[in-house]
Amino acid sequence: MMIVFNPDGYLLGRKSQLVTLFIMFFSVFYLSSCREVNIAEGIFDYTDKYCHVNDECIVNMKSITPFEWDYMYVIDNGFERKAVESFINLKIDGDLDIFSKIIFVKDNKLVYLEHYIDISGSEKTLVLNFDVRKKEKKYIKYYVISKDNANVLMKKEKVPDNRAYYWFSYANENQVARVD
């Protein structure tokens, strides 16, 4: 039996292998860049890496977000759609349930919306500070954090049952809108 080498068939097979590898590489690259964003997880990771337990530290929200934004809004739960849309001066077509919200806007367009609820028993819990317990200050309706004033205060508090609370607070009074 004699084996005949056909250079045309070899090159054709080689090209299809290279094209397949090229498609696979860019598919993996594309899919990894499209992973779902989770702001709360980003805050947990950043705080764990750069902040000490039970100490307040400054976190720049631009370090947390993998997208461009002009304003970040943190809105407490219980507000109806009209109220939320008036806070951010933007109409939202998506779901605006009763949970707390973290909303990012760029060029008067919604960039990202994350609903948040405190689930007791979670290993890590993001606690949004709306000054509910501070009697000397009025309750905060929402935060308005600009990209130019993007620092917030974070404090990680460990509790005995191996859970952690991450307290999210404003860095200055200009970042909050209080009840009249």
mmCIF file of C-alpha atoms in Angstrom:
data_model
loop_
_atom_site.group_PDB
_atom_site.id
_atom_site.type_symbol
_atom_site.label_atom_id
_atom_site.label_comp_id
_atom_site.label_asym_id
_atom_site.label_seq_id
_atom_site.Cartn_x
_atom_site.Cartn_y
_atom_site.Cartn_z
ATOM 1 C CA MET A 1 0.000 0.000 0.000
ATOM 2 C CA MET A 2 1.323 3.375 -0.968
ATOM 3 C CA ILE A 3 0.459 6.621 0.877
ATOM 4 C CA VAL A 4 0.122 9.642 -1.358
ATOM 5 C CA PHE A 5 0.668 13.090 0.135
ATOM 6 C CA ASN A 6 -1.731 15.688 -1.250
ATOM 7 C CA PRO A 7 -0.445 19.195 -0.342
ATOM 8 C CA ASP A 8 -3.732 20.894 -1.338
ATOM 9 C CA GLY A 9 -5.745 18.753 1.082
ATOM 10 C CA TYR A 10 -3.156 19.302 3.821
ATOM 11 C CA LEU A 11 -3.352 23.094 3.524
ATOM 12 C CA LEU A 12 -7.134 23.030 3.410
ATOM 13 C CA GLY A 13 -7.239 20.946 6.598
ATOM 14 C CA ARG A 14 -4.662 23.200 8.262
ATOM 15 C CA LYS A 15 -6.644 26.351 7.385
ATOM 16 C CA SER A 16 -9.851 24.933 8.810
ATOM 17 C CA GLN A 17 -8.015 24.043 12.025
ATOM 18 C CA LEU A 18 -6.623 27.575 12.313
ATOM 19 C CA VAL A 19 -10.039 29.107 11.620
ATOM 20 C CA THR A 20 -11.603 26.838 14.252
ATOM 21 C CA LEU A 21 -8.939 27.784 16.820
ATOM 22 C CA PHE A 22 -9.391 31.470 15.974
ATOM 23 C CA ILE A 23 -13.173 31.248 16.461
ATOM 24 C CA MET A 24 -12.794 29.324 19.724
ATOM 25 C CA PHE A 25 -10.273 31.837 21.113
ATOM 26 C CA PHE A 26 -12.436 34.864 20.385
ATOM 27 C CA SER A 27 -15.585 33.108 21.597
ATOM 28 C CA VAL A 28 -13.965 32.413 24.962
ATOM 29 C CA PHE A 29 -12.606 35.977 25.096
ATOM 30 C CA TYR A 30 -16.026 37.444 24.237
ATOM 31 C CA LEU A 31 -17.940 35.281 26.705
ATOM 32 C CA SER A 32 -15.530 36.040 29.547
ATOM 33 C CA SER A 33 -15.874 39.770 28.915
ATOM 34 C CA CYS A 34 -19.678 39.457 29.035
ATOM 35 C CA ARG A 35 -19.820 37.972 32.512
ATOM 36 C CA GLU A 36 -22.577 39.339 34.668
ATOM 37 C CA VAL A 37 -21.755 42.369 36.765
ATOM 38 C CA ASN A 38 -22.625 42.264 40.462
ATOM 39 C CA ILE A 39 -21.927 45.527 42.276
ATOM 40 C CA ALA A 40 -22.457 44.069 45.758
ATOM 41 C CA GLU A 41 -19.908 41.296 45.063
ATOM 42 C CA GLY A 42 -17.483 43.899 43.711
ATOM 43 C CA ILE A 43 -17.865 45.921 46.917
ATOM 44 C CA PHE A 44 -17.294 42.796 49.040
ATOM 45 C CA ASP A 45 -14.147 41.861 47.093
ATOM 46 C CA TYR A 46 -12.694 45.380 47.166
ATOM 47 C CA THR A 47 -13.432 45.861 50.878
ATOM 48 C CA ASP A 48 -11.956 42.458 51.758
ATOM 49 C CA LYS A 49 -8.784 43.297 49.852
ATOM 50 C CA TYR A 50 -8.176 46.914 50.899
ATOM 51 C CA CYS A 51 -10.018 47.564 54.183
ATOM 52 C CA HIS A 52 -9.523 46.391 57.768
ATOM 53 C CA VAL A 53 -12.321 44.775 59.750
ATOM 54 C CA ASN A 54 -14.248 47.252 61.965
ATOM 55 C CA ASP A 55 -12.506 50.292 60.444
ATOM 56 C CA GLU A 56 -14.163 52.713 58.050
ATOM 57 C CA CYS A 57 -12.337 53.052 54.771
ATOM 58 C CA ILE A 58 -12.859 55.071 51.634
ATOM 59 C CA VAL A 59 -13.827 53.168 48.503
ATOM 60 C CA ASN A 60 -13.956 54.867 45.124
ATOM 61 C CA MET A 61 -16.909 53.371 43.262
ATOM 62 C CA LYS A 62 -15.114 53.869 39.937
ATOM 63 C CA SER A 63 -12.758 51.074 41.106
ATOM 64 C CA ILE A 64 -15.713 48.707 41.510
ATOM 65 C CA THR A 65 -17.552 49.244 38.237
ATOM 66 C CA PRO A 66 -16.342 47.747 34.940
ATOM 67 C CA PHE A 67 -18.374 50.259 32.918
ATOM 68 C CA GLU A 68 -18.545 54.021 32.380
ATOM 69 C CA TRP A 69 -21.069 56.083 34.341
ATOM 70 C CA ASP A 70 -21.813 59.698 35.276
ATOM 71 C CA TYR A 71 -24.070 59.170 38.302
ATOM 72 C CA MET A 72 -24.753 56.373 40.736
ATOM 73 C CA TYR A 73 -28.024 56.362 42.662
ATOM 74 C CA VAL A 74 -28.625 54.275 45.771
ATOM 75 C CA ILE A 75 -32.347 54.264 46.514
ATOM 76 C CA ASP A 76 -34.005 52.800 49.574
ATOM 77 C CA ASN A 77 -36.799 50.265 49.262
ATOM 78 C CA GLY A 78 -40.477 51.152 49.200
ATOM 79 C CA PHE A 79 -40.472 53.931 46.593
ATOM 80 C CA GLU A 80 -42.882 53.664 43.681
ATOM 81 C CA ARG A 81 -41.785 53.857 40.054
ATOM 82 C CA LYS A 82 -42.707 57.547 39.665
ATOM 83 C CA ALA A 83 -40.635 58.510 42.698
ATOM 84 C CA VAL A 84 -37.598 56.527 41.526
ATOM 85 C CA GLU A 85 -37.843 58.010 38.036
ATOM 86 C CA SER A 86 -38.088 61.519 39.491
ATOM 87 C CA PHE A 87 -35.012 60.917 41.694
ATOM 88 C CA ILE A 88 -32.878 59.923 38.719
ATOM 89 C CA ASN A 89 -34.671 62.188 36.213
ATOM 90 C CA LEU A 90 -35.046 59.287 33.806
ATOM 91 C CA LYS A 91 -37.823 56.965 32.644
ATOM 92 C CA ILE A 92 -37.032 53.293 33.201
ATOM 93 C CA ASP A 93 -38.718 50.601 31.121
ATOM 94 C CA GLY A 94 -37.530 47.684 33.260
ATOM 95 C CA ASP A 95 -38.769 46.229 36.507
ATOM 96 C CA LEU A 96 -38.653 48.544 39.529
ATOM 97 C CA ASP A 97 -39.673 46.315 42.391
ATOM 98 C CA ILE A 98 -39.855 47.285 46.047
ATOM 99 C CA PHE A 99 -36.239 46.392 46.881
ATOM 100 C CA SER A 100 -33.385 48.850 47.357
ATOM 101 C CA LYS A 101 -31.714 49.786 44.094
ATOM 102 C CA ILE A 102 -28.264 50.708 42.856
ATOM 103 C CA ILE A 103 -28.614 52.520 39.529
ATOM 104 C CA PHE A 104 -25.910 53.837 37.199
ATOM 105 C CA VAL A 105 -26.616 56.464 34.534
ATOM 106 C CA LYS A 106 -24.398 57.764 31.723
ATOM 107 C CA ASP A 107 -25.420 60.544 29.330
ATOM 108 C CA ASN A 108 -28.984 60.416 30.715
ATOM 109 C CA LYS A 109 -29.305 56.715 29.863
ATOM 110 C CA LEU A 110 -29.596 53.750 32.174
ATOM 111 C CA VAL A 111 -26.308 51.831 32.192
ATOM 112 C CA TYR A 112 -26.888 49.384 35.021
ATOM 113 C CA LEU A 113 -29.590 48.566 37.573
ATOM 114 C CA GLU A 114 -29.176 46.191 40.490
ATOM 115 C CA HIS A 115 -31.911 45.364 42.993
ATOM 116 C CA TYR A 116 -30.798 44.616 46.491
ATOM 117 C CA ILE A 117 -32.427 43.040 49.515
ATOM 118 C CA ASP A 118 -30.845 42.083 52.813
ATOM 119 C CA ILE A 119 -31.142 38.314 53.079
ATOM 120 C CA SER A 120 -30.613 37.264 56.671
ATOM 121 C CA GLY A 121 -28.328 34.309 57.031
ATOM 122 C CA SER A 122 -26.138 35.254 54.069
ATOM 123 C CA GLU A 123 -22.408 34.921 54.600
ATOM 124 C CA LYS A 124 -21.905 38.491 53.329
ATOM 125 C CA THR A 125 -24.542 41.205 53.597
ATOM 126 C CA LEU A 126 -24.427 44.691 52.105
ATOM 127 C CA VAL A 127 -26.130 47.127 54.479
ATOM 128 C CA LEU A 128 -27.106 50.400 52.827
ATOM 129 C CA ASN A 129 -27.057 53.240 55.359
ATOM 130 C CA PHE A 130 -30.067 55.547 55.085
ATOM 131 C CA ASP A 131 -29.574 57.109 58.559
ATOM 132 C CA VAL A 132 -32.737 55.458 59.870
ATOM 133 C CA ARG A 133 -31.382 55.221 63.413
ATOM 134 C CA LYS A 134 -29.834 58.695 63.615
ATOM 135 C CA LYS A 135 -32.379 60.834 65.425
ATOM 136 C CA GLU A 136 -30.392 64.052 64.913
ATOM 137 C CA LYS A 137 -30.552 63.702 61.100
ATOM 138 C CA LYS A 138 -33.452 63.278 58.717
ATOM 139 C CA TYR A 139 -33.852 59.987 56.892
ATOM 140 C CA ILE A 140 -32.038 59.612 53.533
ATOM 141 C CA LYS A 141 -34.313 58.989 50.534
ATOM 142 C CA TYR A 142 -31.475 58.265 48.134
ATOM 143 C CA TYR A 143 -27.825 58.842 47.332
ATOM 144 C CA VAL A 144 -26.576 60.702 44.255
ATOM 145 C CA ILE A 145 -22.917 59.927 43.699
ATOM 146 C CA SER A 146 -21.176 61.527 40.739
ATOM 147 C CA LYS A 147 -18.144 60.044 39.027
ATOM 148 C CA ASP A 148 -16.221 63.133 40.197
ATOM 149 C CA ASN A 149 -17.267 62.567 43.828
ATOM 150 C CA ALA A 150 -17.281 58.755 43.784
ATOM 151 C CA ASN A 151 -15.852 58.026 47.228
ATOM 152 C CA VAL A 152 -18.084 56.200 49.694
ATOM 153 C CA LEU A 153 -17.402 54.897 53.179
ATOM 154 C CA MET A 154 -17.315 51.168 53.791
ATOM 155 C CA LYS A 155 -17.010 49.331 57.074
ATOM 156 C CA LYS A 156 -16.762 45.562 57.351
ATOM 157 C CA GLU A 157 -18.119 44.135 60.580
ATOM 158 C CA LYS A 158 -17.596 40.457 61.419
ATOM 159 C CA VAL A 159 -20.149 38.773 63.662
ATOM 160 C CA PRO A 160 -19.590 35.651 65.793
ATOM 161 C CA ASP A 161 -21.390 33.212 63.483
ATOM 162 C CA ASN A 162 -18.766 33.841 60.754
ATOM 163 C CA ARG A 163 -20.927 36.264 58.772
ATOM 164 C CA ALA A 164 -19.890 39.744 57.691
ATOM 165 C CA TYR A 165 -21.857 42.965 57.331
ATOM 166 C CA TYR A 166 -20.557 45.524 54.852
ATOM 167 C CA TRP A 167 -21.882 48.962 55.841
ATOM 168 C CA PHE A 168 -22.204 51.277 52.822
ATOM 169 C CA SER A 169 -22.387 54.998 53.705
ATOM 170 C CA TYR A 170 -22.013 58.370 52.075
ATOM 171 C CA ALA A 171 -18.625 60.091 52.311
ATOM 172 C CA ASN A 172 -20.084 63.603 52.457
ATOM 173 C CA GLU A 173 -23.469 65.239 52.875
ATOM 174 C CA ASN A 174 -23.498 66.389 49.217
ATOM 175 C CA GLN A 175 -24.076 62.774 48.169
ATOM 176 C CA VAL A 176 -27.467 62.347 49.835
ATOM 177 C CA ALA A 177 -31.019 63.636 49.462
ATOM 178 C CA ARG A 178 -32.912 63.651 52.740
ATOM 179 C CA VAL A 179 -36.621 63.652 53.508
ATOM 180 C CA ASP A 180 -38.056 67.182 53.775
#
